[in-house]
XYZ file of C-alpha atoms in Angstrom:
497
model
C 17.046 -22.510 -4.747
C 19.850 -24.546 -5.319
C 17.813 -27.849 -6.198
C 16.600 -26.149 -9.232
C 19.300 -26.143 -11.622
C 19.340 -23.212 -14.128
C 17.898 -25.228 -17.428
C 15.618 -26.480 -15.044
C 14.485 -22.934 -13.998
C 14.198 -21.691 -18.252
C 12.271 -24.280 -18.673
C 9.470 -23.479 -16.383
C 10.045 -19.956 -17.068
C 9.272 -21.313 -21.236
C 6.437 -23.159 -20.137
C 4.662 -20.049 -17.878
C 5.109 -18.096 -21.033
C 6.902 -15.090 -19.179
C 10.008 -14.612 -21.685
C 10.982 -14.804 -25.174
C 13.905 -16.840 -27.184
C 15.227 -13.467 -27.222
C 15.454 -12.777 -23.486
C 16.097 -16.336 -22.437
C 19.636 -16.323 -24.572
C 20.349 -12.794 -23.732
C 20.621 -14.085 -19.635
C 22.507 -17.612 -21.177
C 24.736 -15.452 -22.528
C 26.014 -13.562 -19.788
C 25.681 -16.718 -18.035
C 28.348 -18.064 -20.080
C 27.430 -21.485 -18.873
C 23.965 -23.872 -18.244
C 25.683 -25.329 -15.723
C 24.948 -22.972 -13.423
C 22.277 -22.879 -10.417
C 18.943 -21.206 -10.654
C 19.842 -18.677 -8.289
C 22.457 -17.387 -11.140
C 19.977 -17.188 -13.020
C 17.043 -15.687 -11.444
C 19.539 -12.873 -9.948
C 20.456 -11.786 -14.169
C 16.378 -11.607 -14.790
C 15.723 -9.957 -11.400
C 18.472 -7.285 -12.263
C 17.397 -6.887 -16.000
C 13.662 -5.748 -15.002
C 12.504 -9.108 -17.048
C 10.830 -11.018 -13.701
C 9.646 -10.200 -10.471
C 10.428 -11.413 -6.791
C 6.914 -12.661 -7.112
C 7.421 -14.914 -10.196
C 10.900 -16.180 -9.520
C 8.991 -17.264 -6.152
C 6.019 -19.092 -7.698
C 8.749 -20.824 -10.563
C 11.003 -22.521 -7.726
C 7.861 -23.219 -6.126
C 6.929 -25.276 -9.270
C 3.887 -23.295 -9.946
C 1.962 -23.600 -12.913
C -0.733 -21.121 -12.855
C -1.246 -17.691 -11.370
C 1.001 -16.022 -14.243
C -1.622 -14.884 -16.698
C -5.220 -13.787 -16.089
C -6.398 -13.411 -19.483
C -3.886 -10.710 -21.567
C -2.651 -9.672 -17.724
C 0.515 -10.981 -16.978
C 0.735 -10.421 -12.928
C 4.203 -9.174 -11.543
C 3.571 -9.130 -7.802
C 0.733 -9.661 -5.060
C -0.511 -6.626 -3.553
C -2.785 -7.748 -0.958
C -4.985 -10.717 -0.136
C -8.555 -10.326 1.433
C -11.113 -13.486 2.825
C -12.528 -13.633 -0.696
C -10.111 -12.182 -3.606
C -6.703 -12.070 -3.975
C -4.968 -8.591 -5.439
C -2.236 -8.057 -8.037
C -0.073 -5.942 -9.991
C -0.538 -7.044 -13.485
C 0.449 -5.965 -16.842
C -1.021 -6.648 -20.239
C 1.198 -8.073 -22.699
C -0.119 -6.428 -25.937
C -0.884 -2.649 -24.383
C 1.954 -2.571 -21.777
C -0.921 -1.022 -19.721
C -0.310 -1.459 -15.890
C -3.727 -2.348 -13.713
C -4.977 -4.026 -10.791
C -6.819 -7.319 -10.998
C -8.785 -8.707 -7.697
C -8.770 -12.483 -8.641
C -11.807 -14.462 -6.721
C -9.865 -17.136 -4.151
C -10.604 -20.377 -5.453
C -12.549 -22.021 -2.896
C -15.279 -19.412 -3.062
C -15.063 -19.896 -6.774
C -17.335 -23.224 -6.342
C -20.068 -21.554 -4.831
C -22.495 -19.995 -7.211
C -23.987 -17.304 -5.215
C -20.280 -16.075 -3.887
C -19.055 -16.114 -7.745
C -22.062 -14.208 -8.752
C -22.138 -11.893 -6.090
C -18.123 -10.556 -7.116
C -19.417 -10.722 -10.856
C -22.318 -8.279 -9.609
C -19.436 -6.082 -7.685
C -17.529 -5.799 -10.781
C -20.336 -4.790 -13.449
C -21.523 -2.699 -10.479
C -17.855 -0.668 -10.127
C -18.031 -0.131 -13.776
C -20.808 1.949 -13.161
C -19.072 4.191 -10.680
C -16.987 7.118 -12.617
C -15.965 9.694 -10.165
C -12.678 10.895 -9.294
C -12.452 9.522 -5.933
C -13.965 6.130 -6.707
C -10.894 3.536 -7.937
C -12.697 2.757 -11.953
C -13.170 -0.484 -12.758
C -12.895 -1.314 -16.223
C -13.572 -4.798 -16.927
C -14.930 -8.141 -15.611
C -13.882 -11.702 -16.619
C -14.290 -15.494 -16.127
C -12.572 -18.241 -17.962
C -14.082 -21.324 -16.119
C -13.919 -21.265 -12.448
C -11.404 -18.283 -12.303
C -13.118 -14.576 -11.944
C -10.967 -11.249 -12.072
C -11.910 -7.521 -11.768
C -9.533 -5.063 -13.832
C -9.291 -2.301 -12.284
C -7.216 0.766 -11.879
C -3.806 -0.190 -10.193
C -2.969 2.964 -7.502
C 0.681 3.304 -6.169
C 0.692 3.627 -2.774
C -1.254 2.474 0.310
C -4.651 1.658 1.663
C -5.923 3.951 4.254
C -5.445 1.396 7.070
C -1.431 1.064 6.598
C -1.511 4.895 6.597
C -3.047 5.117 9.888
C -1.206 2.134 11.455
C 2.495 3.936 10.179
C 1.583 7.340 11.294
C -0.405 5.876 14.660
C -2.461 9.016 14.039
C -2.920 11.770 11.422
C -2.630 16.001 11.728
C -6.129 17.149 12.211
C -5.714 19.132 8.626
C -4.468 15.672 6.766
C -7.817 13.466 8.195
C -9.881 16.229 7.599
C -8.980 16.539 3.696
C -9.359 12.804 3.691
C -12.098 12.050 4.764
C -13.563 15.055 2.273
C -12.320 12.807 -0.285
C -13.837 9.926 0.680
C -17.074 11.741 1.120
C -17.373 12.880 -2.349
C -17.026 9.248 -4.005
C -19.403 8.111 -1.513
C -21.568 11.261 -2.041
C -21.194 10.453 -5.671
C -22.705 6.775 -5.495
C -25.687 7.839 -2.927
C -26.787 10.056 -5.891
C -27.302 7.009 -7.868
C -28.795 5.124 -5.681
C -25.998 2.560 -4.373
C -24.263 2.876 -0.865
C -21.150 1.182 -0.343
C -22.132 -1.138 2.956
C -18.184 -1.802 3.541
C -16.925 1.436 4.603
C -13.467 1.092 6.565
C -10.297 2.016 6.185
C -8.985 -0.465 4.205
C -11.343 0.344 1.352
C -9.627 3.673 0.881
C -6.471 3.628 -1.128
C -4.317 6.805 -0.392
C -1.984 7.370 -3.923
C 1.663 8.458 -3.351
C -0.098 11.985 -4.393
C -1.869 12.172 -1.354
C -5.194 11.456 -3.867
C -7.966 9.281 -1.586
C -10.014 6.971 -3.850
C -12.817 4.230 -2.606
C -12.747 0.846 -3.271
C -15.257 -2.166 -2.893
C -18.761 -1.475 -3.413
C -18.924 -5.311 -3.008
C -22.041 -5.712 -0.471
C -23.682 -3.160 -2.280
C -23.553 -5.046 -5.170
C -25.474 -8.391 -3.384
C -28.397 -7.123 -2.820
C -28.223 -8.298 0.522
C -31.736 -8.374 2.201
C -33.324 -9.325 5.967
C -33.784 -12.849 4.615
C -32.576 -15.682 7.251
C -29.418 -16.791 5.662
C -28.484 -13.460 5.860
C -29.517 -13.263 9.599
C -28.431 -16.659 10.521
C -25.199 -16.263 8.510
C -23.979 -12.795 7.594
C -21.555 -12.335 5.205
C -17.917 -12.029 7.258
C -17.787 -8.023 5.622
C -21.440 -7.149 6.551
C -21.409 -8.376 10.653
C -20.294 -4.744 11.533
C -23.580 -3.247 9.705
C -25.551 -6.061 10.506
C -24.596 -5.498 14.386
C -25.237 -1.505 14.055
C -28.387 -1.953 12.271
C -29.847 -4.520 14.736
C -28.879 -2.007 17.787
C -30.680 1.003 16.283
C -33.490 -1.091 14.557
C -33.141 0.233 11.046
C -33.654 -2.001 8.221
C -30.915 -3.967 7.037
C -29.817 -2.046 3.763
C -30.489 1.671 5.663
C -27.959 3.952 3.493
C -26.733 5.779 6.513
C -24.964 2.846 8.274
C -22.308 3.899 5.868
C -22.410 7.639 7.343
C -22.047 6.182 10.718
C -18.470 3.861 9.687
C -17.722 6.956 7.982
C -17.450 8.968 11.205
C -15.641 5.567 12.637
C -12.931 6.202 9.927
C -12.558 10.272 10.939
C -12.317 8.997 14.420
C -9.756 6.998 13.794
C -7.419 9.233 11.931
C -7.723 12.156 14.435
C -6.846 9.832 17.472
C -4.639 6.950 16.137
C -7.493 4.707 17.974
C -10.684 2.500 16.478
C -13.983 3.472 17.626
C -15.239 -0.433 17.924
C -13.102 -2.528 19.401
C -11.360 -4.462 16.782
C -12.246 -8.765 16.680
C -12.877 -11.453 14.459
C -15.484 -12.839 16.906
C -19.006 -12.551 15.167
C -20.795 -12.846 18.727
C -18.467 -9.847 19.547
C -18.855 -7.930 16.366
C -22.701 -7.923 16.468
C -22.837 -7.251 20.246
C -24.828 -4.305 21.391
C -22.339 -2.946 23.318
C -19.878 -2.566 21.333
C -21.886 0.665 19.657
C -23.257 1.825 22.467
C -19.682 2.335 24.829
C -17.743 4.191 21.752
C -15.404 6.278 24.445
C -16.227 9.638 23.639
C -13.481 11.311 21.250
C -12.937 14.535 22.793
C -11.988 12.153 26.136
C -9.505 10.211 24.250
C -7.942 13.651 22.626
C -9.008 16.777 24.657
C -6.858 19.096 22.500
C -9.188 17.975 19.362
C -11.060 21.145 17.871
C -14.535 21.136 19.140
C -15.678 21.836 15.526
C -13.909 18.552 14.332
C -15.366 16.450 17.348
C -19.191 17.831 16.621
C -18.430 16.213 13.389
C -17.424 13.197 14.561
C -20.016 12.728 17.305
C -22.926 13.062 14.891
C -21.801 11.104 12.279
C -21.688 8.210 15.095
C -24.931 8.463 16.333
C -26.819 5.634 17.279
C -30.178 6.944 15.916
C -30.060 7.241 12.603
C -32.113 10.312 12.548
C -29.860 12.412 14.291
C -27.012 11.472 12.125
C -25.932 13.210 8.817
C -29.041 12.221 6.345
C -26.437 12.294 2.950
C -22.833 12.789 2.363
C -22.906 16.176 0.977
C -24.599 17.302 4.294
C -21.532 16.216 6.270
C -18.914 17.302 3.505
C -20.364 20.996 4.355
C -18.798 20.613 7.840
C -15.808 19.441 6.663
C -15.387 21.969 4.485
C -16.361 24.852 7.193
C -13.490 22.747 9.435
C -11.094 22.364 7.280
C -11.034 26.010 6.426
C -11.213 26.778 9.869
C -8.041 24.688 10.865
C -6.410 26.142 7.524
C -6.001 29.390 9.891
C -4.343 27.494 12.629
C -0.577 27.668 13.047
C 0.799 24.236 11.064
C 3.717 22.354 12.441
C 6.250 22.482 9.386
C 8.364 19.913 8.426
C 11.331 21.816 9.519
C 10.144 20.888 13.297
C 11.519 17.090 13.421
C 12.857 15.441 17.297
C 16.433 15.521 18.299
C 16.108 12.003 17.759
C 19.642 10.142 16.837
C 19.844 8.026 14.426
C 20.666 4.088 14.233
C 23.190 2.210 12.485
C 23.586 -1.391 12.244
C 27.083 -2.334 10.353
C 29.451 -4.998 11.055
C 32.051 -3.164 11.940
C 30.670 0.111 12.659
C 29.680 2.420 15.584
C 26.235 4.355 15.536
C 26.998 7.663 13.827
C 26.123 10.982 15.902
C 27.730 14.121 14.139
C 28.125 15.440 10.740
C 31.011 15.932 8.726
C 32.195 17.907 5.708
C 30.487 17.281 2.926
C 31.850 17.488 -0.553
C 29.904 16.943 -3.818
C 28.453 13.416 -3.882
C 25.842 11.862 -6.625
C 22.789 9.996 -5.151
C 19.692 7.447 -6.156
C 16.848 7.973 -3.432
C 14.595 4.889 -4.369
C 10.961 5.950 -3.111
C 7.753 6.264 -4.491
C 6.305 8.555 -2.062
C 6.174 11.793 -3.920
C 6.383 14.580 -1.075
C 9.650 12.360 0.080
C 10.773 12.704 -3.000
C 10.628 16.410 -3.465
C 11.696 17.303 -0.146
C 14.818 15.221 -0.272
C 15.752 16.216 -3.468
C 15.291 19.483 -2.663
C 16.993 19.472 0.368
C 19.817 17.404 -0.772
C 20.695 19.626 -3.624
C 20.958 22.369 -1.421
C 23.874 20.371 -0.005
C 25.809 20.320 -3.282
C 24.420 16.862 -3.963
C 23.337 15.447 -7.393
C 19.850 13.584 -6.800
C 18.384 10.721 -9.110
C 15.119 9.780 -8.023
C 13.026 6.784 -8.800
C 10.163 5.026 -7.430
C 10.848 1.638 -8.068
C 13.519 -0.445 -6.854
C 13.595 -2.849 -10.223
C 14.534 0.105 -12.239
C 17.228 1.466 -9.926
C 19.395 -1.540 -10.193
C 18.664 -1.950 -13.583
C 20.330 1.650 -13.667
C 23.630 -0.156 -13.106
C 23.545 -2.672 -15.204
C 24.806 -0.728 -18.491
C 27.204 1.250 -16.312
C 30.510 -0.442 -16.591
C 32.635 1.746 -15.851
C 30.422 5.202 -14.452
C 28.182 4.416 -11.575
C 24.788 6.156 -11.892
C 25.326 6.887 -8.137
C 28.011 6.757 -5.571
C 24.990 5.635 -3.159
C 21.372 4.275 -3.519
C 18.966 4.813 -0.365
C 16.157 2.535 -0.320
C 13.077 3.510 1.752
C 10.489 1.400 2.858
C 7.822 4.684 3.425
C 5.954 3.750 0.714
C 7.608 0.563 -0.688
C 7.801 -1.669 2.324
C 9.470 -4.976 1.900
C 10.081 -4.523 -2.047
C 12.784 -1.932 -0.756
C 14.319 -4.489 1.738
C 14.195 -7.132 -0.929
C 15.491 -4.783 -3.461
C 18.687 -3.784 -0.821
C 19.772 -7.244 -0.393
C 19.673 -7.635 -4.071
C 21.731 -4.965 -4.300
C 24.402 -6.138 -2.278
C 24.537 -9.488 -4.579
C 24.976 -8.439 -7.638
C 28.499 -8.419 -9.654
C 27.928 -4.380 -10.567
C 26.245 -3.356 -7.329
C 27.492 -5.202 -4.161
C 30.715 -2.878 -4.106
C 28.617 0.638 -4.491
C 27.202 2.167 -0.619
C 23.674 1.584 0.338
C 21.327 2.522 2.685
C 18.185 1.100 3.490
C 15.985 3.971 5.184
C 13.258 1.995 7.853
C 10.039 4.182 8.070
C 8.851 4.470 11.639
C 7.509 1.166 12.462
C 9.160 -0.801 9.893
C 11.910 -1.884 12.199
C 10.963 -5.609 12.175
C 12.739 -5.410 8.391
C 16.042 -4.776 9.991
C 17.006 -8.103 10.915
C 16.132 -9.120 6.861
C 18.637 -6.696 5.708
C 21.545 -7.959 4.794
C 24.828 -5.537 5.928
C 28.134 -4.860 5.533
C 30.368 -1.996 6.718
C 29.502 0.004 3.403
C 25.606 -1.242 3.371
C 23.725 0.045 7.019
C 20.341 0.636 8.222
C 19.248 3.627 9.124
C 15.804 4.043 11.507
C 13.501 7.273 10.908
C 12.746 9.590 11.921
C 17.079 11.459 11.253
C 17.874 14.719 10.471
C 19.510 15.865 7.752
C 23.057 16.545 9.118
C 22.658 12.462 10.533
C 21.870 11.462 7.585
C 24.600 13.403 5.748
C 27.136 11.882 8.283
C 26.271 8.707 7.246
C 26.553 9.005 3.598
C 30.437 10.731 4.156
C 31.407 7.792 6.406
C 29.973 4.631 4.062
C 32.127 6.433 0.749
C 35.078 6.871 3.193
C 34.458 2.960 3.736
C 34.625 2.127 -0.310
C-alpha cells in the first residue's frame, strides 16, 4: 500500500467514478495533509461506509474496470463459479441493493456460451415463486453480460452443510420442502432445473431456502455429439446418471434423483457421489450404482425420512418420485411426524471451554461478576441475533445489534466523546472473513483501536485466527462457549482498558 501515495489513490478513486468532490474533500480534510500514504487514506473511506475492502483492493491493484456494470456500482465479490463471477452491487440512482452474476470474460468470446447465460437470464425472469431467487433483468454492453438479480444475505446451501458437518433431521427436512416447491413450481411450466446441488440453494439469514441457476435448463441441451463428446462441466453429473439408467438426456426426473442427493447429504453430513473434478470419474457407472445405503451410514435416521431418501435415489427412473409435489407429500407427512419428537433445545450446548488467544493473556475458564455493560454484537444471522440479545439482556446488558461490520465502525466515528459500546463482538457465523477484516480494522483506527473486541470464530472457521490481529484487550474466542465463558471474557478485556 505504501507505493501508492494518497493523491495517487483519489485520483484513481476520481477516475473509477466511486466518489464525489464532496466526499473526496470531506476525507482531505480530516486528512489534514496530501502528503500522506494511501493507506491513510483508504482506512478514513473504509471507516466512513464510502468504499469497500473490495474496491480499495482493485484501486491499489490499479484496476480500471469491474466498478460499474451498467447503473450497478459493485461493493464486494460474493462468489466466483467456472463461468460467472457474483457480486454485491448497488445502483447509484435507486440505492437499490442486488446481485449481478457477471459472465467471466473468456467465455464471453464464445457465442454459444454468451448466448446460452443470455437464455438463463430471460429464462429466470420467467420464474416468480417464492422459493426461486427472481431475476429481474439481463444486460450486455459489448462483450460484458450480467444477470440482476435478487441479492440474499446469507449463505448457499453448501457452506451450510460444510459449517454444521450435518443438519437436525427437522432443519433438512423443512429445507428440502423449500426447495421442492420452487422446483415443483418450474416443473409446472415445463422447465426443470438440470443443476440441482447444494450450491444452487441460497439459505437467507431467515432461514428462507430459495433456488438458483436454472442455467442448463435454459440451453436446450440435447443428445447431439458435442454434447456427448463434450458435456458441459455442470451437466457431467446428469449426463453420467442418465447414461447409467438409459433415460434420455433432458429426462425431468434426474433432478428428483440430485434432489434426494441433497436430503442425503444434510441428514448425514456426507455426499452421496463421491465428490471429483475427473469427468471419466463423474460419468462412471459406478459411482451411482455403490451410493452406501443411508440408513448404514446413520442407523438412528427415522425410517420414514430414509424411505424418502432411498426412492428419490433410485436408479430407475420409474420407481422414483414422478413430480415434486409427489415427494413434498412425504415430506410433509415426515416433517410432521418428527415435529412430535422430543427437540434438542438450544439450552443443551457441550461443556466445551472456551479459547483465548491474547498477548499477554491466559485462556479464561470461570465467570465473574458482572455489572451493567453496553454491547455491539456484529452478525447478520438473525436467530444469533435474537438469542444473544435476548440472553444478554437478561444479564443486565445493553445490546446494539447490527449485521454489517461497515456500519458498526461507522457507529464510532461521530462518537467523540460517548462510545456506542464498551465492546463490539464480531462473528464470522454468517459473515465470514468480512468480520475478520472488519476486527482488524477495528483495532486501527484513531476512535476504535482503544475500545475491547472480540472476534467470535464459528465452528470451523478457526483457520481465521491466525489473520486476526490481537492485543490484550482484542482476543479470539472459538465456538461453540457458554454464556458464563463468554461473560468472563467480556469482564476481563474492560478490566484490561
Amino acid at each position: 500500500m505504501s507505493e501508492v501515495s494518497a493523491e495517487q489513490f483519489a485520483q484513481r478513486v476520481i477516475n473509477a467514478n466511486l466518489l464525489d468532490e464532496r466526499q473526496l474533500e470531506s476525507i482531505w480534510s480530516e486528512l489534514g495533509s496530501r502528503e500522506e500514504s494511501s493507506e491513510r487514506f483508504s482506512l478514513i473511506a473504509l471507516r466512513r461506509q464510502l468504499l469497500t475492502n473490495y474496491q480499495v483492493e482493485k484501486l491499489l491493484r490499479g484496476d480500471r474496470s469491474g466498478f460499474y456494470y451498467g447503473g450497478y456500482k459493485t461493493l464486494y465479490l460474493v462468489g466466483s463459479g467456472a463461468f460467472a463471477r457474483v457480486y454485491r452491487a448497488v445502483h447509484r440512482d435507486t440505492g437499490e441493493v442486488k446481485a449481478l452474476k457477471v459472465l467471466r470474460s473468456r467465455y464471453s468470446h464464445d457465442s454459444e456460451e454468451t448466448q446460452n447465460f443470455l437464455r438463463e437470464g430471460r429464462m429466470g425472469k420467467m420464474l416468480q415463486h417464492p422459493k426461486i431467487v427472481p431475476i429481474h433483468d439481463v444486460q450486455s454492453a459489448g462483450r460484458t453480460h450480467y444477470i440482476v438479480m435478487d441479492f440474499v444475505e446469507g449463505r448457499n446451501l453448501r457452506e451450510f452443510v460444510k459449517i454444521r458437518k450435518k443438519l437436525r433431521a427437522e432443519e433438512a427436512t423443512d429445507i428440502t420442502m423449500q426447495v421442492v416447491e420452487g422446483l415443483d413450481y418450474a416443473f409446472a411450466r415445463g422447465i426443470s432445473h438440470r443443476d440441482m446441488r447444494l450450491s444452487n440453494v441460497l439459505i437467507s439469514s431467515r432461514g428462507v431456502a430459495q433456488l438458483v441457476d436454472f442455467g442448463l435448463a435454459a440451453t436446450g441441451e440435447k443428445p447431439t455429439s458435442r454434447v456427448e463428446e463434450h458435456p458441459n462441466p455442470r451437466a457431467i453429473d446428469y449426463a453420467g446418471l442418465e447414461r447409467v439408467t438409459g433415460v434420455r438426456k433432458d429426462d425431468k426426473r434426474s433432478d428428483i434423483f440430485f434432489l434426494g442427493c441433497m436430503y442425503y447429504n444434510m441428514l448425514t453430513g456426507e455426499p452421496p457421489l463421491p465428490e471429483t473434478k475427473q469427468r471419466v470419474q463423474r460419468l462412471s457407472a459406478s459411482r451411482f450404482r455403490d451410493v452406501v445405503p443411508i440408513n448404514q451410514l446413520d442407523p438412528e435416521l427415522p425410517q420414514h425420512l430414509v424411505m424418502i431418501v432411498k426412492r428419490a435415489m433410485q436408479l430407475n427412473p420409474n420407481s422414483r418420485y414422478q413430480t415434486p409435489a409427489e415427494m413434498y407429500e412425504n415430506l410433509k407427512l415426515a416433517k410432521k411426524s418428527l415435529s412430535t419428537q422430543v427437540a434438542v433445545t438450544t439450552q443443551q450446548q457441550p461443556e466445551i471451554p472456551i479459547t483465548i488467544r491474547t498477548k499477554h493473556s491466559a485462556p479464561v475458564s470461570s465467570p465473574v461478576a458482572t455489572p451493567v455493560h453496553s454491547l455491539m454484537v456484529v452478525e447478520s444471522d438473525v436467530e444469533m441475533q435474537d438469542l444473544l440479545r435476548a440472553r444478554l439482556k437478561k444479564r443486565g446488558f445493553r445490546v446494539l445489534v447490527t449485521n454489517d461490520p461497515t456500519r458498526a465502525i461507522g457507529r464510532f466515528e461521530t462518537s467523540e466523546h460517548e462510545m456506542p459500546a464498551e465492546c463490539v463482538i464480531f462473528s464470522t457465523r454468517e459473515l465470514g472473513e468480512r468480520s475478520v477484516k472488519a476486527f482488524n480494522l477495528f483495532g486501527k483506527l484513531r476512535n476504535t483501536r482503544s475500545v475491547p473486541a472480540i472476534l467470535l470464530l464459528e465452528e470451523g472457521h478457526s483457520k481465521w485466527r491466525q489473520d486476526a490481529e490481537v492485543a490484550a484487550h482484542r482476543v479470539v474466542v472459538q465456538m461453540p462457549i457458554r454464556l458464563g465463558q463468554l461473560q468472563a471474557v467480556f469482564e476481563k478485556l474492560l478490566a484490561s482498558t
